[in-house]
Amino acid sequence: MHRLRRIVAAAIVACPGALLAQDPVPPADSVAADSVRTDSSSTERLLAVEGQSLIRLRAMPRVQLADVQPRAARVVLTRDSLDWAAARTVAEVIAGHAPVYLWRGGWRVRPELPNLLGRGAASVEYLVDGRPWMPIGPDSLAVDPSLWSLEFFERIEIERDPARLRVFLYTRSHDRLAPRTEIAVSTGDRGLARYLGAFERRYASGVGLSMAADYTGVNAPQGGTGGASVTNGWLQLSYRPTPRLGAQLQVMVQAPERDALLASETASDTLDPGLEGTRTDAELRLSLQPVSGSTGLRADAWVARTAWRGDTADQTIGTVGTVVGYRRPTWSADLQALHHTEWTPLSTRLALGWTPGGLLAAAVEGAYQQHEEDRTSEWATARVGIEVPRGTRLPLGLSLPVGLRVGGSVSHGERVEAPSIASLAAASFTDYELSAAIDAGWLSGEARWLSTDAWQALPYRAFASVASFARQPRTEWVTASARFAPNNWFSVASHYEHPLGGATPDGVPPHHAWTTATVNSRFLRNFPSGIFRLKVQGVLETWSPGVIGRDGEDNPIELPGLTFVRGIIQLQIGPFSAFWDRVNFQATRQGHVPGYPILSLGSSYGIRWEFTN
């Protein structure tokens, strides 16, 4: 099966090659043709493609929902940030920018599930191109973000509520006349193999074609269990004949094959039951945008079908939905309405945002959902932020030497955390957050105080040894982040979270910090064109002892305190880049969850080549 998927991925990469073999029509030129005939016109083709890469065409716009927000409400990562992040998966992107503890089920291709402030399996919500990505299959509680191919997305936004994350993922949208091709190959310890091929093309008529395949596989340790692989496929056809109208057909496929992970060679206790099947998400979207491109009425509607086919479960969920919004320079209003054929027949959200001037921004969002078994969820979240930028003029002709920002949010209501569990009732909550930040250019920092309501977190299916969590009482938290960048090529950044007062909730350590030190330079004195780039980065993750959860007899499972060190070297020369990534420099066998070891001194390295032709 693995060999078949590699052949399929190679075929997808090879198909564009047949299209690219055709010579483009040379542009008109006022100078007479060369009187000396040659057999090669590679220079002319190269110049033609370079010219095409500067021609911007109309692509499908992003689905916008609650865009007007206080600046601290969302972390926005564009493609360049994703290319140079200390991350190989979407889960690691989240862990590097949000106060979550990442439950790792081992090394590459094993589960990576974020736990936000002890809220458990359903503490993170995901949307792909504006549509909720629902958990389905053997695990109907949590989406595993490590299964996505990070290369399929051009933008990731992480929205922070006091006790919940919402992650917006936007697929690539090619907007140039020149086609784009990308290939990547990686290898490493335990037989790690990764192959990626992608092709994107947009025509002057408004037709767009994008397709990609990504395979990653790793063997089980010698004499052990836990081999795994995942194949991702993506196909997108779009048509935008006018600035106002557009249509898009998109299919995304995930095919994981995770073998069961046992406690040891001799013990038959199952740590991870494994996962095998195929998830297919097919979507047809219609889009209406304002003529101005930024203000006015916009609307998106889609019909989607999500299916899981595997040995243990066969499920299908249909979705019909729309997002209608109106944007003005100082305010916005968005309404989302969805119908799902399973678990949640009706889901609605109304979001309002207002920013009367450069200093103040406020947003409020309300949600109402109807679930099966006569259950409902309804809640509202309000945010406000006041920001005074660095350099603001003060009396007596002075300017503010640092930027200042203060803000707050509150979320109140009741929510059914997992609608797929028919016996699970709605739980009420009231969560608060206050924040303050300072920005001096070379030094910036933010502190947040949070109060999260009592909550019963849901366990993770992939971590069978942790059967449950103790009920979490109302808990106060402090989180802090800082960045020190004395120049444009060196920086140190860190974020930290810690509960105040009583005992720490199950599932997260009492003290947890994620720190990166980065040298990232283009060596512009030697390479003034900017064609060269080098990044050397160290990642330090550390936590104190705590309780990861409860076993089948409700006994606490101790989480030892540990420190993990990771190193990454990445080199770019024009469209070509190469990397080397080593985890667990201290060679400890204990992982993020007791009983789930991480590979000692695990290394991976590879190349990526992105070009237009």
Coordinates of C-alpha atoms in Angstrom, one line a residue:
M1 CA 0.0 0.0 0.0
H2 CA 2.8 2.4 0.8
R3 CA 4.5 1.7 -2.5
L4 CA 1.2 2.3 -4.4
R5 CA 0.8 5.7 -2.7
R6 CA 4.3 6.7 -3.6
I7 CA 3.6 5.8 -7.2
V8 CA 0.4 7.9 -7.1
A9 CA 2.3 10.9 -5.6
A10 CA 5.0 10.5 -8.3
A11 CA 2.3 10.4 -11.0
I12 CA 0.8 13.6 -9.8
V13 CA 4.2 15.3 -9.9
A14 CA 4.8 14.0 -13.4
C15 CA 1.5 15.1 -14.9
P16 CA 2.4 18.8 -14.9
G17 CA 5.7 18.0 -16.6
A18 CA 3.8 17.0 -19.8
L19 CA 2.0 20.4 -19.7
L20 CA 5.2 22.3 -19.1
A21 CA 7.0 20.7 -22.0
Q22 CA 5.0 22.8 -24.4
D23 CA 6.8 26.0 -25.5
P24 CA 4.9 29.2 -24.7
V25 CA 4.1 31.7 -27.4
P26 CA 7.0 34.2 -27.4
P27 CA 6.0 37.8 -26.7
A28 CA 5.9 40.4 -29.5
D29 CA 9.1 42.3 -30.0
S30 CA 9.9 45.5 -32.0
V31 CA 13.4 44.2 -32.8
A32 CA 13.8 41.9 -35.8
A33 CA 14.3 38.2 -35.1
D34 CA 17.9 37.0 -34.8
S35 CA 19.2 36.1 -38.3
V36 CA 21.1 33.1 -36.9
R37 CA 18.8 30.2 -36.2
T38 CA 19.3 28.2 -33.1
D39 CA 17.8 24.9 -31.9
S40 CA 17.2 26.2 -28.4
S41 CA 15.1 29.0 -27.2
S42 CA 15.6 28.4 -23.4
T43 CA 16.6 32.0 -22.7
E44 CA 13.5 33.3 -24.4
R45 CA 11.4 30.9 -22.5
L46 CA 13.1 31.8 -19.2
L47 CA 12.5 35.6 -19.9
A48 CA 8.9 34.9 -20.9
V49 CA 8.2 33.0 -17.7
E50 CA 9.9 35.7 -15.6
G51 CA 7.6 38.2 -17.2
Q52 CA 4.6 36.0 -16.5
S53 CA 5.5 35.8 -12.8
L54 CA 5.0 39.5 -12.5
I55 CA 1.5 39.4 -13.9
R56 CA -1.1 39.1 -11.1
L57 CA -4.5 37.5 -11.9
R58 CA -7.7 37.2 -10.0
A59 CA -7.8 34.3 -7.6
M60 CA -10.5 33.1 -5.2
P61 CA -10.6 35.4 -2.1
R62 CA -10.4 34.1 1.4
V63 CA -13.6 33.4 3.3
Q64 CA -13.6 36.1 6.0
L65 CA -15.3 35.7 9.3
A66 CA -15.0 38.2 12.2
D67 CA -12.1 40.0 10.5
V68 CA -12.2 43.2 12.6
Q69 CA -10.6 42.2 15.9
P70 CA -8.3 43.8 18.5
R71 CA -4.8 43.0 17.3
A72 CA -3.9 40.7 20.1
A73 CA -6.9 38.4 19.4
R74 CA -5.3 36.6 16.5
V75 CA -1.8 35.4 15.5
V76 CA -1.4 35.6 11.7
L77 CA 1.2 33.5 10.0
T78 CA 1.8 33.9 6.2
R79 CA 3.6 31.5 3.9
D80 CA 7.0 32.9 4.5
S81 CA 6.6 32.6 8.3
L82 CA 5.4 29.0 7.9
D83 CA 8.4 28.1 5.6
W84 CA 10.8 29.3 8.3
A85 CA 9.0 28.3 11.4
A86 CA 10.4 25.6 13.8
A87 CA 7.6 23.3 12.8
R88 CA 7.0 20.3 10.5
T89 CA 3.3 20.0 11.2
V90 CA 0.3 22.3 11.9
A91 CA 0.3 21.1 15.5
E92 CA 3.9 22.4 16.0
V93 CA 2.9 25.7 14.5
I94 CA 0.1 26.0 17.1
A95 CA 2.5 25.0 19.9
G96 CA 5.0 27.7 18.9
H97 CA 2.4 30.5 19.1
A98 CA -0.2 29.6 21.7
P99 CA -0.2 28.5 25.3
V100 CA -0.9 24.8 24.7
Y101 CA 0.8 21.7 25.9
L102 CA 1.3 19.4 22.9
W103 CA 0.5 15.7 23.6
R104 CA 3.0 13.8 21.4
G105 CA 2.5 10.1 20.8
G106 CA 6.1 9.7 19.7
W107 CA 8.1 11.1 16.8
R108 CA 7.0 11.9 13.2
V109 CA 3.5 10.9 12.0
R110 CA 2.4 9.9 15.5
P111 CA -0.5 11.9 17.1
E112 CA 0.2 15.5 18.1
L113 CA -2.8 16.9 20.0
P114 CA -2.8 20.4 21.6
N115 CA -4.2 20.8 25.1
L116 CA -5.2 24.3 25.9
L117 CA -5.0 25.1 29.7
G118 CA -6.2 21.6 30.6
R119 CA -9.4 21.8 28.5
G120 CA -8.7 18.5 26.8
A121 CA -9.6 17.0 23.5
A122 CA -12.1 19.5 22.3
S123 CA -10.2 22.7 23.3
V124 CA -9.3 23.6 19.7
E125 CA -11.6 24.2 16.8
Y126 CA -10.3 24.2 13.2
L127 CA -11.7 25.8 10.0
V128 CA -10.3 25.1 6.5
D129 CA -11.1 27.9 4.0
G130 CA -13.9 29.1 6.4
R131 CA -15.6 25.7 6.8
P132 CA -15.5 23.9 10.2
W133 CA -13.3 20.7 9.9
M134 CA -15.3 18.3 12.0
P135 CA -13.7 15.3 13.8
I136 CA -14.9 12.1 12.2
G137 CA -14.1 8.4 12.1
P138 CA -12.8 6.4 15.1
D139 CA -12.1 9.7 16.9
S140 CA -15.1 12.0 16.9
L141 CA -13.8 14.2 19.7
A142 CA -10.6 15.7 18.5
V143 CA -9.0 16.7 15.1
D144 CA -5.4 15.6 14.9
P145 CA -3.6 18.6 13.2
S146 CA -0.4 16.6 12.6
L147 CA -2.2 14.7 9.7
W148 CA -2.4 17.8 7.5
S149 CA 0.4 18.7 5.1
L150 CA 1.7 22.1 6.1
E151 CA 2.7 22.8 2.5
F152 CA -1.0 22.9 1.4
F153 CA -1.7 26.1 3.3
E154 CA -0.6 29.7 2.6
R155 CA -2.0 31.3 5.8
I156 CA -2.8 30.2 9.3
E157 CA -4.6 32.4 11.9
I158 CA -4.8 31.4 15.5
E159 CA -7.6 33.1 17.4
R160 CA -7.5 33.0 21.2
D161 CA -10.5 33.0 23.5
P162 CA -9.9 32.9 27.2
A163 CA -10.3 29.1 27.2
R164 CA -10.5 28.0 23.6
L165 CA -8.5 28.3 20.3
R166 CA -9.9 28.7 16.9
V167 CA -7.5 27.9 14.1
F168 CA -8.2 29.2 10.5
L169 CA -6.3 27.4 7.8
Y170 CA -6.3 28.8 4.2
T171 CA -5.2 26.7 1.3
R172 CA -2.8 28.1 -1.3
S173 CA -4.3 30.4 -3.9
H174 CA -2.0 30.9 -6.9
D175 CA -2.5 34.4 -8.5
R176 CA 0.3 34.6 -11.1
L177 CA 0.2 33.9 -14.8
A178 CA 3.4 31.8 -14.5
P179 CA 2.8 28.3 -13.2
R180 CA 4.2 27.2 -9.9
T181 CA 5.8 23.8 -9.2
E182 CA 7.2 22.5 -5.9
I183 CA 9.0 19.2 -5.1
A184 CA 10.4 18.2 -1.8
V185 CA 12.2 15.0 -0.5
S186 CA 13.1 14.3 3.1
T187 CA 14.7 11.3 4.9
G188 CA 15.9 10.6 8.4
D189 CA 16.1 8.1 11.2
R190 CA 13.8 5.0 11.5
G191 CA 13.5 5.0 7.7
L192 CA 11.7 8.3 7.6
A193 CA 10.7 9.1 4.0
R194 CA 8.8 12.1 2.8
Y195 CA 7.8 13.0 -0.8
L196 CA 5.9 16.1 -1.9
G197 CA 4.9 17.3 -5.4
A198 CA 2.7 20.3 -6.1
F199 CA 1.6 22.2 -9.2
E200 CA -0.5 25.4 -9.5
R201 CA -1.6 27.2 -12.6
R202 CA -3.9 30.1 -13.3
Y203 CA -5.0 31.3 -16.7
A204 CA -5.9 34.8 -17.9
S205 CA -9.5 33.5 -18.4
G206 CA -9.9 33.1 -14.6
V207 CA -9.5 29.3 -14.5
G208 CA -7.2 28.0 -11.9
L209 CA -5.8 24.5 -11.3
S210 CA -3.9 23.3 -8.1
M211 CA -3.0 19.8 -7.2
A212 CA -0.5 18.3 -4.7
A213 CA 0.4 15.0 -3.0
D214 CA 2.4 14.5 0.1
Y215 CA 3.5 11.2 1.6
T216 CA 5.3 10.8 5.0
G217 CA 6.2 7.4 6.5
V218 CA 8.4 6.2 9.4
N219 CA 9.2 2.6 10.5
A220 CA 8.7 1.1 13.9
P221 CA 11.8 0.9 16.1
Q222 CA 13.7 -2.3 15.8
G223 CA 11.8 -5.0 17.8
G224 CA 9.1 -2.5 18.7
T225 CA 5.7 -1.2 17.4
G226 CA 4.4 2.1 16.2
G227 CA 5.2 2.3 12.4
A228 CA 3.1 5.0 10.7
S229 CA 2.5 6.8 7.5
V230 CA 0.1 9.4 6.1
T231 CA -0.7 10.4 2.5
N232 CA -2.3 13.7 1.8
G233 CA -3.8 14.7 -1.5
W234 CA -5.3 18.0 -2.7
L235 CA -7.1 19.0 -5.9
Q236 CA -8.6 22.5 -6.5
L237 CA -10.4 23.8 -9.6
S238 CA -11.5 27.4 -9.6
Y239 CA -13.0 29.9 -11.9
R240 CA -13.2 33.7 -11.3
P241 CA -14.3 35.4 -14.5
T242 CA -15.1 38.8 -12.9
P243 CA -13.9 40.6 -9.8
R244 CA -17.3 39.9 -8.2
L245 CA -18.0 36.2 -9.0
G246 CA -16.1 33.0 -8.4
A247 CA -16.6 29.3 -8.0
Q248 CA -14.3 26.6 -6.6
L249 CA -14.3 22.8 -6.4
Q250 CA -11.9 21.4 -3.8
V251 CA -11.1 17.9 -2.7
M252 CA -8.7 17.1 0.2
V253 CA -7.8 13.5 1.1
Q254 CA -6.0 12.2 4.2
A255 CA -5.1 8.5 4.4
P256 CA -3.3 7.7 7.7
E257 CA -1.9 4.2 8.5
R258 CA -0.8 4.1 12.1
D259 CA 0.0 0.7 13.6
A260 CA -1.0 0.1 17.2
L261 CA 1.6 1.2 19.8
L262 CA 2.2 -1.3 22.6
A263 CA 3.7 -0.7 26.0
S264 CA 6.7 -2.9 25.3
E265 CA 7.8 -5.9 23.3
T266 CA 6.5 -8.3 25.9
A267 CA 3.5 -6.4 27.3
S268 CA 0.3 -6.4 25.2
D269 CA -1.1 -3.2 26.8
T270 CA -2.2 -0.8 24.0
L271 CA -1.0 2.7 24.3
D272 CA -2.4 3.9 21.0
P273 CA -5.0 1.8 19.2
G274 CA -3.7 3.0 15.8
L275 CA -5.6 4.6 12.9
E276 CA -6.2 3.3 9.4
G277 CA -8.6 4.7 6.9
T278 CA -9.2 7.5 4.4
R279 CA -10.9 10.8 5.0
T280 CA -12.2 12.7 2.0
D281 CA -13.5 16.3 2.1
A282 CA -15.1 17.5 -1.1
E283 CA -16.5 21.0 -1.4
L284 CA -18.2 23.2 -4.0
R285 CA -18.0 26.9 -3.1
L286 CA -19.6 30.0 -4.7
S287 CA -18.3 33.5 -3.9
L288 CA -19.6 37.0 -4.4
Q289 CA -17.3 39.8 -3.5
P290 CA -17.5 43.6 -3.5
V291 CA -16.2 45.5 -6.6
S292 CA -13.9 47.6 -4.4
G293 CA -12.2 44.4 -3.1
S294 CA -12.3 45.5 0.5
T295 CA -15.5 47.2 1.5
G296 CA -19.1 46.3 0.7
L297 CA -21.3 43.2 0.7
R298 CA -19.7 39.8 0.3
A299 CA -21.1 36.3 0.4
D300 CA -19.9 32.7 0.2
A301 CA -21.9 29.6 0.0
W302 CA -20.8 26.0 -0.1
V303 CA -22.0 22.4 -0.3
A304 CA -19.6 19.9 1.2
R305 CA -19.3 16.2 2.0
T306 CA -17.0 14.6 4.5
A307 CA -16.5 10.8 4.5
W308 CA -14.4 8.4 6.5
R309 CA -13.8 4.9 5.3
G310 CA -11.8 2.5 7.4
D311 CA -11.8 -0.9 9.1
T312 CA -13.5 0.3 12.3
A313 CA -15.8 3.0 11.1
D314 CA -17.7 4.3 8.0
Q315 CA -19.2 7.7 8.4
T316 CA -20.5 10.5 6.1
I317 CA -21.4 14.1 7.0
G318 CA -23.0 16.5 4.6
T319 CA -22.7 20.3 5.1
V320 CA -24.6 23.2 3.5
G321 CA -23.6 26.7 4.6
T322 CA -23.2 30.3 3.9
V323 CA -21.2 33.3 5.2
V324 CA -22.6 36.8 4.5
G325 CA -20.7 39.8 5.5
Y326 CA -20.6 43.6 5.1
R327 CA -17.4 45.6 5.6
R328 CA -16.9 49.3 6.0
P329 CA -13.7 51.1 6.8
T330 CA -14.4 51.2 10.5
W331 CA -16.8 48.3 11.1
S332 CA -17.9 44.9 9.9
A333 CA -20.7 42.4 10.3
D334 CA -20.6 38.7 9.4
L335 CA -23.3 36.0 9.7
Q336 CA -22.5 32.3 9.3
A337 CA -25.2 29.6 9.0
L338 CA -24.5 25.9 8.6
H339 CA -26.5 22.7 8.4
H340 CA -24.8 19.3 9.1
T341 CA -26.5 16.0 8.5
E342 CA -24.9 14.6 11.7
W343 CA -24.9 15.7 15.3
T344 CA -25.4 19.5 14.7
P345 CA -28.3 20.2 12.3
L346 CA -28.0 24.0 12.8
S347 CA -25.0 26.1 13.7
T348 CA -25.1 29.9 13.5
R349 CA -22.6 32.7 14.4
L350 CA -23.0 36.5 14.3
A351 CA -19.8 38.6 14.5
L352 CA -19.6 42.4 14.8
G353 CA -16.4 44.4 14.8
W354 CA -15.7 48.1 15.3
T355 CA -12.6 50.2 15.2
P356 CA -13.6 53.9 15.3
G357 CA -10.0 55.1 15.2
G358 CA -6.4 53.9 15.3
L359 CA -6.5 53.4 19.1
L360 CA -9.6 51.4 19.9
A361 CA -10.9 48.1 18.5
A362 CA -13.9 46.0 19.8
A363 CA -15.6 42.8 18.6
V364 CA -18.5 40.7 19.8
E365 CA -19.5 37.3 18.5
G366 CA -22.6 35.2 19.4
A367 CA -23.2 31.5 18.5
Y368 CA -26.2 29.3 18.6
Q369 CA -26.2 25.6 17.8
Q370 CA -28.9 22.9 17.8
H371 CA -27.7 19.3 18.4
E372 CA -29.3 15.9 18.2
E373 CA -31.1 14.7 21.3
D374 CA -32.7 18.1 21.9
R375 CA -29.5 19.7 23.1
T376 CA -28.4 23.3 22.3
S377 CA -25.2 25.4 22.7
E378 CA -25.3 29.2 22.9
W379 CA -22.6 31.5 24.0
A380 CA -21.1 35.0 23.3
T381 CA -17.6 36.4 23.4
A382 CA -16.7 40.1 23.6
R383 CA -13.2 41.6 23.1
V384 CA -11.9 45.1 23.4
G385 CA -8.4 46.5 22.9
I386 CA -6.7 49.9 23.2
E387 CA -3.4 50.4 21.5
V388 CA -1.0 53.3 21.4
P389 CA 1.7 52.8 18.8
R390 CA 5.3 53.6 19.4
G391 CA 6.1 57.1 18.1
T392 CA 2.7 58.6 19.0
R393 CA 3.0 62.3 19.4
L394 CA 2.8 63.6 23.0
P395 CA 2.4 67.1 24.4
L396 CA 5.5 69.4 24.2
G397 CA 6.6 67.8 21.0
L398 CA 7.6 64.5 22.5
S399 CA 6.9 61.1 21.1
L400 CA 6.1 57.9 22.9
P401 CA 9.3 55.7 23.0
V402 CA 7.4 52.4 23.3
G403 CA 4.1 51.0 22.1
L404 CA 1.5 50.1 24.7
R405 CA -1.6 47.9 24.4
V406 CA -4.2 46.8 26.9
G407 CA -7.2 44.6 26.3
G408 CA -9.7 42.2 27.7
S409 CA -12.3 39.6 26.8
V410 CA -15.1 37.6 28.3
S411 CA -16.8 34.5 27.1
H412 CA -20.1 33.3 28.6
G413 CA -22.7 30.7 27.8
E414 CA -23.1 26.9 27.6
R415 CA -21.6 24.5 25.1
V416 CA -21.9 20.8 24.2
E417 CA -18.2 20.0 23.9
A418 CA -18.7 16.9 21.8
P419 CA -22.0 16.7 20.0
S420 CA -21.2 13.2 18.8
I421 CA -21.6 11.8 22.4
A422 CA -25.4 11.6 22.7
S423 CA -25.3 11.5 26.5
L424 CA -23.2 14.6 26.9
A425 CA -25.2 17.6 28.0
A426 CA -24.3 21.3 27.6
A427 CA -21.9 22.8 30.3
S428 CA -22.1 26.4 31.3
F429 CA -19.0 28.6 31.5
T430 CA -17.9 32.1 32.1
D431 CA -14.2 32.8 31.2
Y432 CA -12.3 36.1 31.6
E433 CA -9.0 37.5 30.3
L434 CA -7.0 40.7 30.8
S435 CA -3.9 41.5 28.9
A436 CA -1.2 44.2 28.7
A437 CA 1.7 44.5 26.2
I438 CA 4.7 46.7 25.5
D439 CA 6.7 47.1 22.3
A440 CA 10.0 48.9 22.2
G441 CA 11.0 47.6 18.8
W442 CA 14.0 45.5 19.8
L443 CA 12.1 44.3 22.9
S444 CA 8.4 43.4 23.2
G445 CA 6.4 41.5 25.8
E446 CA 2.8 40.6 26.8
A447 CA 1.3 39.4 30.0
R448 CA -2.2 37.8 30.3
W449 CA -4.3 36.9 33.3
L450 CA -7.1 34.4 32.7
S451 CA -9.9 32.9 34.8
T452 CA -11.4 29.7 33.4
D453 CA -14.6 28.2 34.7
A454 CA -15.0 24.7 36.2
W455 CA -14.9 22.1 33.4
Q456 CA -14.8 18.4 32.7
A457 CA -12.3 17.8 30.0
L458 CA -12.6 14.9 27.6
P459 CA -9.7 12.4 27.1
Y460 CA -7.9 11.7 23.9
R461 CA -8.7 8.5 22.0
A462 CA -5.1 8.2 20.7
F463 CA -3.7 8.0 24.3
A464 CA -5.5 4.9 25.6
S465 CA -3.5 4.8 28.9
V466 CA -5.0 8.1 30.0
A467 CA -8.7 7.2 30.6
S468 CA -10.0 10.4 32.0
F469 CA -9.2 13.8 33.7
A470 CA -10.3 15.0 37.1
R471 CA -12.9 17.7 37.0
Q472 CA -11.2 21.1 36.7
P473 CA -12.3 23.7 39.2
R474 CA -12.3 27.4 38.4
T475 CA -8.6 28.2 37.7
E476 CA -6.7 31.4 37.4
W477 CA -3.7 31.5 34.9
V478 CA -0.9 33.8 34.0
T479 CA 0.7 33.6 30.6
A480 CA 3.6 35.7 29.4
S481 CA 5.5 36.1 26.1
A482 CA 8.5 38.1 25.2
R483 CA 10.7 38.7 22.2
F484 CA 14.2 40.2 22.2
A485 CA 15.6 41.2 18.7
P486 CA 18.6 43.6 19.1
N487 CA 19.2 43.5 15.3
N488 CA 17.6 42.2 12.1
W489 CA 19.3 38.8 12.2
F490 CA 19.1 37.5 15.8
S491 CA 16.1 37.1 18.1
V492 CA 15.1 35.2 21.2
A493 CA 11.4 34.5 21.8
S494 CA 9.6 32.7 24.6
H495 CA 6.1 32.1 26.0
Y496 CA 5.2 30.6 29.4
E497 CA 2.0 29.6 31.2
H498 CA 1.3 28.8 34.9
P499 CA -1.8 28.3 37.0
L500 CA -2.2 30.5 40.1
G501 CA -3.3 29.4 43.5
G502 CA -4.3 25.8 43.9
A503 CA -3.5 22.5 42.2
T504 CA -2.8 22.4 38.4
P505 CA -5.6 20.8 36.3
D506 CA -4.9 17.4 34.8
G507 CA -3.4 17.2 31.3
V508 CA -0.9 20.1 31.5
P509 CA 2.2 20.7 33.6
P510 CA 2.2 23.5 36.3
H511 CA 5.0 25.4 34.6
H512 CA 5.5 25.2 30.8
A513 CA 7.8 27.3 28.6
W514 CA 8.6 27.2 24.9
T515 CA 11.7 29.3 23.9
T516 CA 13.5 29.8 20.6
A517 CA 16.8 31.4 19.8
T518 CA 17.2 32.2 16.1
V519 CA 19.9 33.4 13.7
N520 CA 18.2 34.3 10.5
S521 CA 20.2 36.3 8.0
R522 CA 20.3 37.0 4.2
F523 CA 24.0 38.2 4.4
L524 CA 23.0 41.1 2.3
R525 CA 26.5 42.5 2.2
N526 CA 27.7 39.5 0.3
F527 CA 24.4 38.7 -1.5
P528 CA 22.7 42.1 -2.1
S529 CA 20.1 40.4 -4.3
G530 CA 18.7 38.6 -1.2
I531 CA 19.0 35.2 -3.0
F532 CA 20.8 33.7 0.0
R533 CA 19.2 33.0 3.4
L534 CA 20.5 31.0 6.4
K535 CA 18.6 30.1 9.6
V536 CA 20.1 28.4 12.6
Q537 CA 17.6 27.9 15.4
G538 CA 17.5 26.2 18.8
V539 CA 14.2 25.3 20.5
L540 CA 14.0 24.7 24.2
E541 CA 10.8 23.3 25.7
T542 CA 10.7 22.7 29.5
W543 CA 8.0 21.8 32.1
S544 CA 7.7 20.9 35.7
P545 CA 6.3 17.7 37.2
G546 CA 2.5 17.4 37.2
V547 CA -0.4 15.0 36.6
I548 CA -1.1 14.0 33.0
G549 CA -4.5 12.4 33.8
R550 CA -6.1 9.3 35.4
D551 CA -5.9 5.6 34.6
G552 CA -8.8 3.2 34.3
E553 CA -9.1 3.0 38.1
D554 CA -9.0 6.8 38.5
N555 CA -5.5 6.9 39.9
P556 CA -3.4 9.9 38.9
I557 CA -0.6 9.4 36.3
E558 CA 2.4 11.4 37.3
L559 CA 4.1 13.5 34.6
P560 CA 7.8 14.0 35.2
G561 CA 9.4 17.4 34.6
L562 CA 11.7 17.4 31.6
T563 CA 13.5 19.7 29.2
F564 CA 13.7 19.0 25.4
V565 CA 16.3 20.7 23.1
R566 CA 15.8 20.8 19.3
G567 CA 18.1 22.2 16.6
I568 CA 17.3 23.3 13.1
I569 CA 19.5 24.5 10.3
Q570 CA 17.8 25.8 7.1
L571 CA 19.5 27.1 3.9
Q572 CA 17.9 28.8 0.9
I573 CA 19.5 29.7 -2.4
G574 CA 16.9 31.3 -4.6
P575 CA 14.1 28.8 -5.1
F576 CA 16.1 25.9 -3.6
S577 CA 16.2 25.2 0.2
A578 CA 17.6 22.5 2.4
F579 CA 17.1 21.7 6.1
W580 CA 18.5 19.6 8.9
D581 CA 16.3 19.0 12.0
R582 CA 17.3 17.1 15.2
V583 CA 15.0 16.6 18.2
N584 CA 15.7 15.4 21.7
F585 CA 19.4 16.4 22.0
Q586 CA 19.5 15.1 25.5
A587 CA 18.5 11.6 24.4
T588 CA 15.9 11.1 27.0
R589 CA 13.4 8.2 26.5
Q590 CA 10.6 9.9 28.4
G591 CA 8.2 11.9 26.2
H592 CA 5.5 14.4 26.6
V593 CA 3.0 11.8 27.9
P594 CA 4.3 9.0 30.2
G595 CA 4.8 5.7 28.4
Y596 CA 5.0 7.3 24.9
P597 CA 8.7 7.7 24.2
I598 CA 10.1 10.2 21.8
L599 CA 13.0 9.2 19.5
S600 CA 16.5 10.0 21.0
L601 CA 18.6 12.3 18.8
G602 CA 16.0 11.9 16.0
S603 CA 17.2 13.5 12.8
S604 CA 15.6 14.4 9.5
Y605 CA 16.9 16.3 6.6
G606 CA 15.7 17.1 3.1
I607 CA 15.4 19.6 0.2
R608 CA 12.6 21.6 -1.4
W609 CA 12.7 23.2 -4.8
E610 CA 10.0 25.7 -5.8
F611 CA 10.1 27.2 -9.3
T612 CA 8.0 28.6 -12.1
N613 CA 8.3 27.3 -15.7

